[in-house]
PDB file of C-alpha atoms in Angstrom:
ATOM      1  CA  MET A 241    -121.239 167.912 -49.233  1.00 57.00           C
ATOM      2  CA  PRO A 242    -120.884 171.968 -49.544  1.00 61.00           C
ATOM      3  CA  THR A 243    -117.677 173.402 -49.836  1.00 75.00           C
ATOM      4  CA  GLU A 244    -116.819 176.539 -47.697  1.00 83.00           C
ATOM      5  CA  GLU A 245    -117.225 178.584 -50.837  1.00 83.00           C
ATOM      6  CA  HIS A 246    -120.837 177.296 -51.253  1.00 83.00           C
ATOM      7  CA  ILE A 247    -121.675 177.615 -47.564  1.00 88.00           C
ATOM      8  CA  LEU A 248    -120.494 181.386 -48.054  1.00 89.00           C
ATOM      9  CA  GLN A 249    -122.709 181.559 -51.180  1.00 90.00           C
ATOM     10  CA  GLN A 250    -125.860 180.375 -49.518  1.00 91.00           C
ATOM     11  CA  ARG A 251    -125.142 182.755 -46.612  1.00 91.00           C
ATOM     12  CA  LEU A 252    -124.784 185.729 -49.264  1.00 92.00           C
ATOM     13  CA  THR A 253    -127.911 184.860 -51.037  1.00 93.00           C
ATOM     14  CA  GLN A 254    -129.894 184.889 -47.914  1.00 94.00           C
ATOM     15  CA  TYR A 255    -128.328 188.164 -46.573  1.00 94.00           C
ATOM     16  CA  LEU A 256    -128.474 189.936 -49.825  1.00 95.00           C
ATOM     17  CA  ARG A 257    -132.126 188.782 -50.808  1.00 95.00           C
ATOM     18  CA  LEU A 258    -133.307 190.073 -47.297  1.00 95.00           C
ATOM     19  CA  ARG A 259    -131.850 193.496 -48.202  1.00 95.00           C
ATOM     20  CA  HIS A 260    -133.932 193.352 -51.573  1.00 96.00           C
ATOM     21  CA  PHE A 261    -130.754 192.678 -53.835  1.00 97.00           C
ATOM     22  CA  ILE A 262    -131.414 190.782 -57.106  1.00 96.00           C
ATOM     23  CA  VAL A 263    -128.888 187.901 -57.032  1.00 95.00           C
ATOM     24  CA  VAL A 264    -127.599 185.923 -59.940  1.00 92.00           C
ATOM     25  CA  ASP A 265    -125.920 182.744 -59.575  1.00 85.00           C
ATOM     26  CA  CYS A 266    -123.150 182.087 -62.240  1.00 79.00           C
ATOM     27  CA  ASP A 267    -121.426 179.307 -60.898  1.00 72.00           C
ATOM     28  CA  ILE A 268    -123.073 176.882 -63.356  1.00 65.00           C
ATOM     29  CA  MET A 269    -120.143 174.978 -64.318  1.00 62.00           C
ATOM     30  CA  ASP A 270    -119.762 173.540 -60.633  1.00 63.00           C
ATOM     31  CA  GLY A 271    -122.656 171.428 -61.107  1.00 62.00           C
ATOM     32  CA  LEU A 272    -120.923 169.409 -63.737  1.00 64.00           C
ATOM     33  CA  LYS A 273    -119.347 167.240 -60.928  1.00 62.00           C
ATOM     34  CA  TYR A 274    -122.695 165.810 -60.384  1.00 64.00           C
ATOM     35  CA  ALA A 275    -123.666 165.019 -63.940  1.00 67.00           C
ATOM     36  CA  LYS A 276    -122.928 161.631 -65.731  1.00 69.00           C
ATOM     37  CA  ASP A 277    -120.164 161.928 -68.581  1.00 70.00           C
ATOM     38  CA  SER A 278    -123.008 161.610 -71.053  1.00 72.00           C
ATOM     39  CA  ALA A 279    -124.666 164.777 -69.855  1.00 72.00           C
ATOM     40  CA  ARG A 280    -121.398 166.827 -69.518  1.00 73.00           C
ATOM     41  CA  TYR A 281    -120.402 167.597 -72.777  1.00 74.00           C
ATOM     42  CA  PRO A 282    -123.981 169.025 -74.152  1.00 76.00           C
ATOM     43  CA  PHE A 283    -124.016 171.235 -70.936  1.00 73.00           C
ATOM     44  CA  ILE A 284    -120.801 172.578 -71.542  1.00 73.00           C
ATOM     45  CA  ILE A 285    -121.571 173.263 -75.146  1.00 76.00           C
ATOM     46  CA  HIS A 286    -124.718 174.772 -74.422  1.00 74.00           C
ATOM     47  CA  HIS A 287    -123.527 176.992 -71.842  1.00 71.00           C
ATOM     48  CA  LYS A 288    -120.475 178.358 -73.684  1.00 75.00           C
ATOM     49  CA  ARG A 289    -122.933 179.024 -76.676  1.00 80.00           C
ATOM     50  CA  MET A 290    -125.142 181.041 -74.264  1.00 75.00           C
ATOM     51  CA  GLY A 291    -122.294 183.102 -73.291  1.00 70.00           C
ATOM     52  CA  TYR A 292    -120.455 181.454 -70.410  1.00 74.00           C
ATOM     53  CA  LYS A 293    -116.881 182.632 -70.192  1.00 77.00           C
ATOM     54  CA  LYS A 294    -114.331 180.685 -68.064  1.00 82.00           C
ATOM     55  CA  GLY A 295    -113.378 182.945 -64.994  1.00 88.00           C
ATOM     56  CA  GLN A 296    -116.554 184.618 -64.702  1.00 89.00           C
ATOM     57  CA  PRO A 297    -117.621 185.412 -60.991  1.00 93.00           C
ATOM     58  CA  ASP A 298    -119.686 183.401 -58.752  1.00 91.00           C
ATOM     59  CA  MET A 299    -122.384 185.724 -58.361  1.00 93.00           C
ATOM     60  CA  ILE A 300    -123.742 188.938 -59.851  1.00 94.00           C
ATOM     61  CA  ILE A 301    -125.796 191.502 -57.560  1.00 96.00           C
ATOM     62  CA  MET A 302    -127.967 194.148 -58.395  1.00 97.00           C
ATOM     63  CA  LYS A 303    -129.757 197.029 -56.622  1.00 97.00           C
ATOM     64  CA  ASN A 304    -130.855 200.473 -57.303  1.00 96.00           C
ATOM     65  CA  GLY A 305    -129.394 200.540 -60.892  1.00 96.00           C
ATOM     66  CA  LYS A 306    -125.952 199.160 -59.694  1.00 96.00           C
ATOM     67  CA  VAL A 307    -123.956 195.711 -60.380  1.00 96.00           C
ATOM     68  CA  TRP A 308    -121.281 194.122 -58.579  1.00 97.00           C
ATOM     69  CA  CYS A 309    -119.540 190.909 -59.630  1.00 96.00           C
ATOM     70  CA  LEU A 310    -118.487 188.670 -56.702  1.00 96.00           C
ATOM     71  CA  GLU A 311    -115.894 186.032 -56.780  1.00 95.00           C
ATOM     72  CA  LEU A 312    -116.008 183.885 -53.747  1.00 93.00           C
ATOM     73  CA  LYS A 313    -112.896 182.277 -52.256  1.00 93.00           C
ATOM     74  CA  SER A 314    -112.184 180.177 -49.062  1.00 88.00           C
ATOM     75  CA  GLU A 315    -109.674 181.760 -46.660  1.00 86.00           C
ATOM     76  CA  LYS A 316    -106.804 180.127 -48.683  1.00 89.00           C
ATOM     77  CA  GLY A 317    -108.497 180.238 -52.007  1.00 90.00           C
ATOM     78  CA  LYS A 318    -106.738 182.229 -54.845  1.00 94.00           C
ATOM     79  CA  GLN A 319    -108.150 183.497 -58.214  1.00 95.00           C
ATOM     80  CA  SER A 320    -107.236 181.825 -61.238  1.00 94.00           C
ATOM     81  CA  LYS A 321    -105.738 183.293 -64.256  1.00 97.00           C
ATOM     82  CA  GLU A 322    -109.009 183.417 -66.010  1.00 94.00           C
ATOM     83  CA  GLN A 323    -110.867 184.832 -62.972  1.00 96.00           C
ATOM     84  CA  LYS A 324    -108.024 187.886 -63.023  1.00 97.00           C
ATOM     85  CA  GLU A 325    -108.698 188.491 -66.635  1.00 96.00           C
ATOM     86  CA  TYR A 326    -112.457 188.612 -66.121  1.00 95.00           C
ATOM     87  CA  GLN A 327    -111.668 191.100 -63.002  1.00 97.00           C
ATOM     88  CA  GLN A 328    -109.914 193.110 -65.327  1.00 97.00           C
ATOM     89  CA  MET A 329    -112.641 193.012 -67.945  1.00 96.00           C
ATOM     90  CA  CYS A 330    -114.656 194.373 -65.136  1.00 97.00           C
ATOM     91  CA  LYS A 331    -112.319 197.287 -64.319  1.00 97.00           C
ATOM     92  CA  ASP A 332    -112.227 198.099 -68.021  1.00 98.00           C
ATOM     93  CA  ASN A 333    -115.916 198.608 -67.772  1.00 97.00           C
ATOM     94  CA  ASN A 334    -116.361 200.452 -64.573  1.00 97.00           C
ATOM     95  CA  ILE A 335    -118.096 197.401 -62.933  1.00 97.00           C
ATOM     96  CA  PRO A 336    -116.982 196.563 -59.222  1.00 97.00           C
ATOM     97  CA  TYR A 337    -115.605 193.276 -58.881  1.00 97.00           C
ATOM     98  CA  VAL A 338    -115.121 192.040 -55.490  1.00 96.00           C
ATOM     99  CA  VAL A 339    -113.189 188.890 -54.223  1.00 96.00           C
ATOM    100  CA  VAL A 340    -115.332 187.728 -51.274  1.00 94.00           C
ATOM    101  CA  LYS A 341    -114.051 185.712 -48.281  1.00 93.00           C
ATOM    102  CA  GLY A 342    -116.884 186.628 -45.784  1.00 91.00           C
ATOM    103  CA  VAL A 343    -120.064 188.656 -45.775  1.00 90.00           C
ATOM    104  CA  GLU A 344    -118.024 191.764 -44.350  1.00 92.00           C
ATOM    105  CA  ASP A 345    -116.408 192.111 -47.776  1.00 93.00           C
ATOM    106  CA  VAL A 346    -119.990 192.496 -49.269  1.00 93.00           C
ATOM    107  CA  ILE A 347    -121.047 194.839 -46.758  1.00 92.00           C
ATOM    108  CA  ASN A 348    -117.921 197.071 -47.526  1.00 93.00           C
ATOM    109  CA  ALA A 349    -118.468 196.697 -51.345  1.00 93.00           C
ATOM    110  CA  VAL A 350    -121.995 197.580 -51.204  1.00 92.00           C
ATOM    111  CA  GLY A 351    -122.042 200.284 -48.468  1.00 88.00           C
ATOM    112  CA  GLU A 352    -124.646 198.298 -46.461  1.00 72.00           C
TER     113      GLU A 352
END
């Protein structure tokens, strides 16, 4: 059953693609809850070798040479320590990082 954050992610993806954004789903580790134990560890090892970093945003969106990192949260959701560290890395590199609780947050962030 999809969580509130997954439903938000689906809505955002539809909204952004209709507006010609490139949308990259970065929430790869969430799928582990569906994997059998024998598949979990090779999956984790593979993705860590491929650059996965704990705390990375749920989505990265791009349009017209601009990039935004989006961390989706339910109304009561809070960022983890690792997510706050990733947010700081983005800030240090002048990359907009947005904590999103609704479509309006993205509209405000991207100016559309």
